């Protein structure tokens, strides 16, 4: 030990239980006992039936919650897509004049064609089916709306603009 550190208190790195046991050993006292655990008792037949029924109800509630979460995610994805498209089209209609094809409609059409949800297509999934559907939707959107920059398309598809450029160039998976 260094000369300057001799008078400082030492920091003990042990867990509290281990520290208490070591202090008890040094003092000559018996070590503290571990916490007592209650003994498990077998439930009666009626209690088993209630427990089984409760577990079934919990499983059903969990499945309902997961379905509701997926539906909510899909609805949020559609709402975000519609809002983003409305903001873009409001700016474009004021400059261009006639209404242009809807990106949300293109996204929904491609998602239905591939049998996936819009939230899955716009989400982070990287399976071959999702990427193929996503790239096709990007290609169709760019063909229908050449006035939208890759950055604006990237916002609508929740992707980086380089992914949009790759899809437009036809370097991704083909349908």
PDB file of C-alpha atoms in Angstrom:
ATOM      1  CA  UNK A   1       0.000   0.000   0.000  1.00  0.00           C
ATOM      2  CA  UNK A   2       1.184   3.458  -0.721  1.00  0.00           C
ATOM      3  CA  UNK A   3       2.199   5.663   2.128  1.00  0.00           C
ATOM      4  CA  UNK A   4      -0.566   8.229   1.443  1.00  0.00           C
ATOM      5  CA  UNK A   5      -3.349   5.627   1.377  1.00  0.00           C
ATOM      6  CA  UNK A   6      -2.607   4.034   4.752  1.00  0.00           C
ATOM      7  CA  UNK A   7      -5.017   6.158   6.775  1.00  0.00           C
ATOM      8  CA  UNK A   8      -7.926   5.987   4.325  1.00  0.00           C
ATOM      9  CA  UNK A   9     -10.722   3.470   4.935  1.00  0.00           C
ATOM     10  CA  UNK A  10     -10.634   0.464   2.643  1.00  0.00           C
ATOM     11  CA  UNK A  11     -13.569  -0.058   0.317  1.00  0.00           C
ATOM     12  CA  UNK A  12     -14.928  -3.562   0.538  1.00  0.00           C
ATOM     13  CA  UNK A  13     -16.231  -4.928  -2.764  1.00  0.00           C
ATOM     14  CA  UNK A  14     -18.140  -7.896  -1.339  1.00  0.00           C
ATOM     15  CA  UNK A  15     -21.876  -8.360  -1.511  1.00  0.00           C
ATOM     16  CA  UNK A  16     -23.734  -7.390   1.704  1.00  0.00           C
ATOM     17  CA  UNK A  17     -24.531 -11.021   2.594  1.00  0.00           C
ATOM     18  CA  UNK A  18     -20.921 -12.134   2.156  1.00  0.00           C
ATOM     19  CA  UNK A  19     -19.661  -9.147   4.075  1.00  0.00           C
ATOM     20  CA  UNK A  20     -21.997  -9.892   7.016  1.00  0.00           C
ATOM     21  CA  UNK A  21     -20.826 -13.509   7.059  1.00  0.00           C
ATOM     22  CA  UNK A  22     -17.136 -12.497   7.033  1.00  0.00           C
ATOM     23  CA  UNK A  23     -17.682  -9.975   9.835  1.00  0.00           C
ATOM     24  CA  UNK A  24     -19.497 -12.624  11.864  1.00  0.00           C
ATOM     25  CA  UNK A  25     -16.630 -15.100  11.346  1.00  0.00           C
ATOM     26  CA  UNK A  26     -14.051 -12.533  12.437  1.00  0.00           C
ATOM     27  CA  UNK A  27     -16.062 -11.720  15.559  1.00  0.00           C
ATOM     28  CA  UNK A  28     -16.410 -15.417  16.423  1.00  0.00           C
ATOM     29  CA  UNK A  29     -20.198 -15.405  16.122  1.00  0.00           C
ATOM     30  CA  UNK A  30     -22.161 -17.955  14.143  1.00  0.00           C
ATOM     31  CA  UNK A  31     -22.848 -16.924  10.571  1.00  0.00           C
ATOM     32  CA  UNK A  32     -26.237 -15.317   9.908  1.00  0.00           C
ATOM     33  CA  UNK A  33     -28.802 -17.722   8.526  1.00  0.00           C
ATOM     34  CA  UNK A  34     -30.133 -17.509   5.028  1.00  0.00           C
ATOM     35  CA  UNK A  35     -33.674 -16.240   4.593  1.00  0.00           C
ATOM     36  CA  UNK A  36     -36.263 -18.880   5.260  1.00  0.00           C
ATOM     37  CA  UNK A  37     -38.384 -19.972   2.306  1.00  0.00           C
ATOM     38  CA  UNK A  38     -41.974 -21.027   2.891  1.00  0.00           C
ATOM     39  CA  UNK A  39     -42.735 -24.683   2.259  1.00  0.00           C
ATOM     40  CA  UNK A  40     -44.729 -25.391  -0.874  1.00  0.00           C
ATOM     41  CA  UNK A  41     -48.100 -26.994  -0.326  1.00  0.00           C
ATOM     42  CA  UNK A  42     -50.074 -28.975  -2.850  1.00  0.00           C
ATOM     43  CA  UNK A  43     -53.283 -27.176  -3.857  1.00  0.00           C
ATOM     44  CA  UNK A  44     -56.595 -29.001  -3.682  1.00  0.00           C
ATOM     45  CA  UNK A  45     -58.348 -30.328  -6.816  1.00  0.00           C
ATOM     46  CA  UNK A  46     -60.705 -27.358  -6.939  1.00  0.00           C
ATOM     47  CA  UNK A  47     -57.773 -24.993  -6.653  1.00  0.00           C
ATOM     48  CA  UNK A  48     -56.001 -26.809  -9.517  1.00  0.00           C
ATOM     49  CA  UNK A  49     -59.044 -26.382 -11.734  1.00  0.00           C
ATOM     50  CA  UNK A  50     -59.232 -22.680 -10.885  1.00  0.00           C
ATOM     51  CA  UNK A  51     -55.514 -22.308 -11.536  1.00  0.00           C
ATOM     52  CA  UNK A  52     -55.826 -24.044 -14.905  1.00  0.00           C
ATOM     53  CA  UNK A  53     -58.789 -21.862 -15.862  1.00  0.00           C
ATOM     54  CA  UNK A  54     -56.897 -18.717 -14.804  1.00  0.00           C
ATOM     55  CA  UNK A  55     -53.928 -19.736 -16.952  1.00  0.00           C
ATOM     56  CA  UNK A  56     -56.202 -20.298 -19.958  1.00  0.00           C
ATOM     57  CA  UNK A  57     -57.814 -16.892 -19.450  1.00  0.00           C
ATOM     58  CA  UNK A  58     -54.362 -15.300 -19.163  1.00  0.00           C
ATOM     59  CA  UNK A  59     -53.253 -16.940 -22.426  1.00  0.00           C
ATOM     60  CA  UNK A  60     -56.411 -15.721 -24.190  1.00  0.00           C
ATOM     61  CA  UNK A  61     -55.922 -12.205 -22.825  1.00  0.00           C
ATOM     62  CA  UNK A  62     -52.296 -12.210 -23.955  1.00  0.00           C
ATOM     63  CA  UNK A  63     -53.306 -13.282 -27.465  1.00  0.00           C
ATOM     64  CA  UNK A  64     -55.971 -10.550 -27.572  1.00  0.00           C
ATOM     65  CA  UNK A  65     -53.435  -7.980 -26.401  1.00  0.00           C
ATOM     66  CA  UNK A  66     -50.944  -9.034 -29.099  1.00  0.00           C
ATOM     67  CA  UNK A  67     -53.650  -8.818 -31.768  1.00  0.00           C
ATOM     68  CA  UNK A  68     -54.663  -5.379 -30.536  1.00  0.00           C
ATOM     69  CA  UNK A  69     -51.021  -4.247 -30.560  1.00  0.00           C
ATOM     70  CA  UNK A  70     -50.555  -5.433 -34.150  1.00  0.00           C
ATOM     71  CA  UNK A  71     -53.783  -3.742 -35.236  1.00  0.00           C
ATOM     72  CA  UNK A  72     -52.754  -0.535 -33.496  1.00  0.00           C
ATOM     73  CA  UNK A  73     -49.307  -0.614 -35.112  1.00  0.00           C
ATOM     74  CA  UNK A  74     -50.901  -1.117 -38.521  1.00  0.00           C
ATOM     75  CA  UNK A  75     -53.350   1.749 -37.912  1.00  0.00           C
ATOM     76  CA  UNK A  76     -50.532   4.034 -36.762  1.00  0.00           C
ATOM     77  CA  UNK A  77     -48.482   3.152 -39.834  1.00  0.00           C
ATOM     78  CA  UNK A  78     -51.408   3.963 -42.113  1.00  0.00           C
ATOM     79  CA  UNK A  79     -52.129   7.195 -40.273  1.00  0.00           C
ATOM     80  CA  UNK A  80     -48.478   8.295 -40.433  1.00  0.00           C
ATOM     81  CA  UNK A  81     -48.362   7.464 -44.127  1.00  0.00           C
ATOM     82  CA  UNK A  82     -51.571   9.381 -44.837  1.00  0.00           C
ATOM     83  CA  UNK A  83     -50.437  12.414 -42.836  1.00  0.00           C
ATOM     84  CA  UNK A  84     -47.016  12.505 -44.503  1.00  0.00           C
ATOM     85  CA  UNK A  85     -48.582  12.130 -47.923  1.00  0.00           C
ATOM     86  CA  UNK A  86     -51.137  14.850 -47.185  1.00  0.00           C
ATOM     87  CA  UNK A  87     -48.390  17.243 -46.172  1.00  0.00           C
ATOM     88  CA  UNK A  88     -46.438  16.501 -49.328  1.00  0.00           C
ATOM     89  CA  UNK A  89     -49.418  16.587 -51.665  1.00  0.00           C
ATOM     90  CA  UNK A  90     -50.682  19.861 -50.187  1.00  0.00           C
ATOM     91  CA  UNK A  91     -47.380  21.441 -51.095  1.00  0.00           C
ATOM     92  CA  UNK A  92     -47.313  19.816 -54.540  1.00  0.00           C
ATOM     93  CA  UNK A  93     -50.965  20.551 -55.446  1.00  0.00           C
ATOM     94  CA  UNK A  94     -50.457  24.190 -54.673  1.00  0.00           C
ATOM     95  CA  UNK A  95     -47.480  24.276 -57.062  1.00  0.00           C
ATOM     96  CA  UNK A  96     -48.431  21.756 -59.752  1.00  0.00           C
ATOM     97  CA  UNK A  97     -52.192  21.862 -59.970  1.00  0.00           C
ATOM     98  CA  UNK A  98     -53.872  18.463 -60.569  1.00  0.00           C
ATOM     99  CA  UNK A  99     -53.907  15.767 -57.923  1.00  0.00           C
ATOM    100  CA  UNK A 100     -51.243  13.072 -58.313  1.00  0.00           C
ATOM    101  CA  UNK A 101     -51.469   9.363 -57.399  1.00  0.00           C
ATOM    102  CA  UNK A 102     -51.442   8.590 -53.706  1.00  0.00           C
ATOM    103  CA  UNK A 103     -48.338   6.942 -52.219  1.00  0.00           C
ATOM    104  CA  UNK A 104     -50.487   5.491 -49.429  1.00  0.00           C
ATOM    105  CA  UNK A 105     -52.708   3.838 -52.048  1.00  0.00           C
ATOM    106  CA  UNK A 106     -49.652   2.371 -53.776  1.00  0.00           C
ATOM    107  CA  UNK A 107     -48.307   1.088 -50.455  1.00  0.00           C
ATOM    108  CA  UNK A 108     -51.633  -0.507 -49.544  1.00  0.00           C
ATOM    109  CA  UNK A 109     -51.994  -2.118 -52.986  1.00  0.00           C
ATOM    110  CA  UNK A 110     -48.537  -3.680 -52.859  1.00  0.00           C
ATOM    111  CA  UNK A 111     -48.998  -4.817 -49.240  1.00  0.00           C
ATOM    112  CA  UNK A 112     -52.310  -6.501 -50.135  1.00  0.00           C
ATOM    113  CA  UNK A 113     -50.757  -8.108 -53.216  1.00  0.00           C
ATOM    114  CA  UNK A 114     -48.017  -9.702 -51.115  1.00  0.00           C
ATOM    115  CA  UNK A 115     -50.383 -10.553 -48.251  1.00  0.00           C
ATOM    116  CA  UNK A 116     -48.554  -8.526 -45.606  1.00  0.00           C
ATOM    117  CA  UNK A 117     -49.635  -5.644 -43.423  1.00  0.00           C
ATOM    118  CA  UNK A 118     -48.625  -2.086 -44.167  1.00  0.00           C
ATOM    119  CA  UNK A 119     -46.936  -1.857 -40.765  1.00  0.00           C
ATOM    120  CA  UNK A 120     -44.810  -4.903 -41.598  1.00  0.00           C
ATOM    121  CA  UNK A 121     -43.857  -3.484 -44.989  1.00  0.00           C
ATOM    122  CA  UNK A 122     -42.868  -0.123 -43.503  1.00  0.00           C
ATOM    123  CA  UNK A 123     -41.314  -1.719 -40.402  1.00  0.00           C
ATOM    124  CA  UNK A 124     -37.772  -2.922 -39.752  1.00  0.00           C
ATOM    125  CA  UNK A 125     -38.277  -6.471 -41.063  1.00  0.00           C
ATOM    126  CA  UNK A 126     -35.675  -7.761 -43.518  1.00  0.00           C
ATOM    127  CA  UNK A 127     -37.200 -11.028 -44.759  1.00  0.00           C
ATOM    128  CA  UNK A 128     -37.090 -11.610 -48.509  1.00  0.00           C
ATOM    129  CA  UNK A 129     -40.862 -11.171 -48.919  1.00  0.00           C
ATOM    130  CA  UNK A 130     -40.912  -7.887 -46.994  1.00  0.00           C
ATOM    131  CA  UNK A 131     -37.933  -6.429 -48.825  1.00  0.00           C
ATOM    132  CA  UNK A 132     -39.315  -7.484 -52.212  1.00  0.00           C
ATOM    133  CA  UNK A 133     -42.685  -5.883 -51.439  1.00  0.00           C
ATOM    134  CA  UNK A 134     -41.025  -2.757 -50.079  1.00  0.00           C
ATOM    135  CA  UNK A 135     -38.783  -2.329 -53.125  1.00  0.00           C
ATOM    136  CA  UNK A 136     -41.693  -2.873 -55.519  1.00  0.00           C
ATOM    137  CA  UNK A 137     -43.744  -0.252 -53.681  1.00  0.00           C
ATOM    138  CA  UNK A 138     -40.814   2.176 -53.833  1.00  0.00           C
ATOM    139  CA  UNK A 139     -40.376   1.572 -57.569  1.00  0.00           C
ATOM    140  CA  UNK A 140     -44.097   2.065 -58.225  1.00  0.00           C
ATOM    141  CA  UNK A 141     -44.213   5.200 -56.080  1.00  0.00           C
ATOM    142  CA  UNK A 142     -41.245   6.675 -57.923  1.00  0.00           C
ATOM    143  CA  UNK A 143     -42.788   5.812 -61.303  1.00  0.00           C
ATOM    144  CA  UNK A 144     -46.123   7.373 -60.300  1.00  0.00           C
ATOM    145  CA  UNK A 145     -44.616  10.403 -58.583  1.00  0.00           C
ATOM    146  CA  UNK A 146     -41.297  11.414 -60.179  1.00  0.00           C
ATOM    147  CA  UNK A 147     -41.758  14.835 -58.607  1.00  0.00           C
ATOM    148  CA  UNK A 148     -40.932  13.408 -55.145  1.00  0.00           C
ATOM    149  CA  UNK A 149     -37.257  13.416 -54.247  1.00  0.00           C
ATOM    150  CA  UNK A 150     -35.611  10.313 -52.741  1.00  0.00           C
ATOM    151  CA  UNK A 151     -35.541  12.124 -49.411  1.00  0.00           C
ATOM    152  CA  UNK A 152     -39.306  12.682 -49.459  1.00  0.00           C
ATOM    153  CA  UNK A 153     -39.931   9.089 -50.543  1.00  0.00           C
ATOM    154  CA  UNK A 154     -37.628   7.971 -47.739  1.00  0.00           C
ATOM    155  CA  UNK A 155     -39.857   9.787 -45.234  1.00  0.00           C
ATOM    156  CA  UNK A 156     -42.957   8.089 -46.624  1.00  0.00           C
ATOM    157  CA  UNK A 157     -41.336   4.651 -46.541  1.00  0.00           C
ATOM    158  CA  UNK A 158     -39.469   5.183 -43.234  1.00  0.00           C
ATOM    159  CA  UNK A 159     -36.143   4.391 -44.848  1.00  0.00           C
ATOM    160  CA  UNK A 160     -32.852   6.062 -45.595  1.00  0.00           C
ATOM    161  CA  UNK A 161     -32.680   7.798 -48.954  1.00  0.00           C
ATOM    162  CA  UNK A 162     -29.906   5.426 -50.068  1.00  0.00           C
ATOM    163  CA  UNK A 163     -32.369   2.529 -49.778  1.00  0.00           C
ATOM    164  CA  UNK A 164     -34.756   4.481 -52.010  1.00  0.00           C
ATOM    165  CA  UNK A 165     -31.993   5.102 -54.545  1.00  0.00           C
ATOM    166  CA  UNK A 166     -31.084   1.403 -54.507  1.00  0.00           C
ATOM    167  CA  UNK A 167     -34.707   0.372 -55.083  1.00  0.00           C
ATOM    168  CA  UNK A 168     -35.159   2.901 -57.902  1.00  0.00           C
ATOM    169  CA  UNK A 169     -31.949   1.699 -59.581  1.00  0.00           C
ATOM    170  CA  UNK A 170     -33.336  -1.849 -59.526  1.00  0.00           C
ATOM    171  CA  UNK A 171     -30.469  -3.289 -57.465  1.00  0.00           C
ATOM    172  CA  UNK A 172     -32.695  -4.927 -54.857  1.00  0.00           C
ATOM    173  CA  UNK A 173     -34.789  -8.088 -55.056  1.00  0.00           C
ATOM    174  CA  UNK A 174     -37.135  -8.423 -58.008  1.00  0.00           C
ATOM    175  CA  UNK A 175     -40.773  -9.588 -57.706  1.00  0.00           C
TER     176      UNK A 175
END
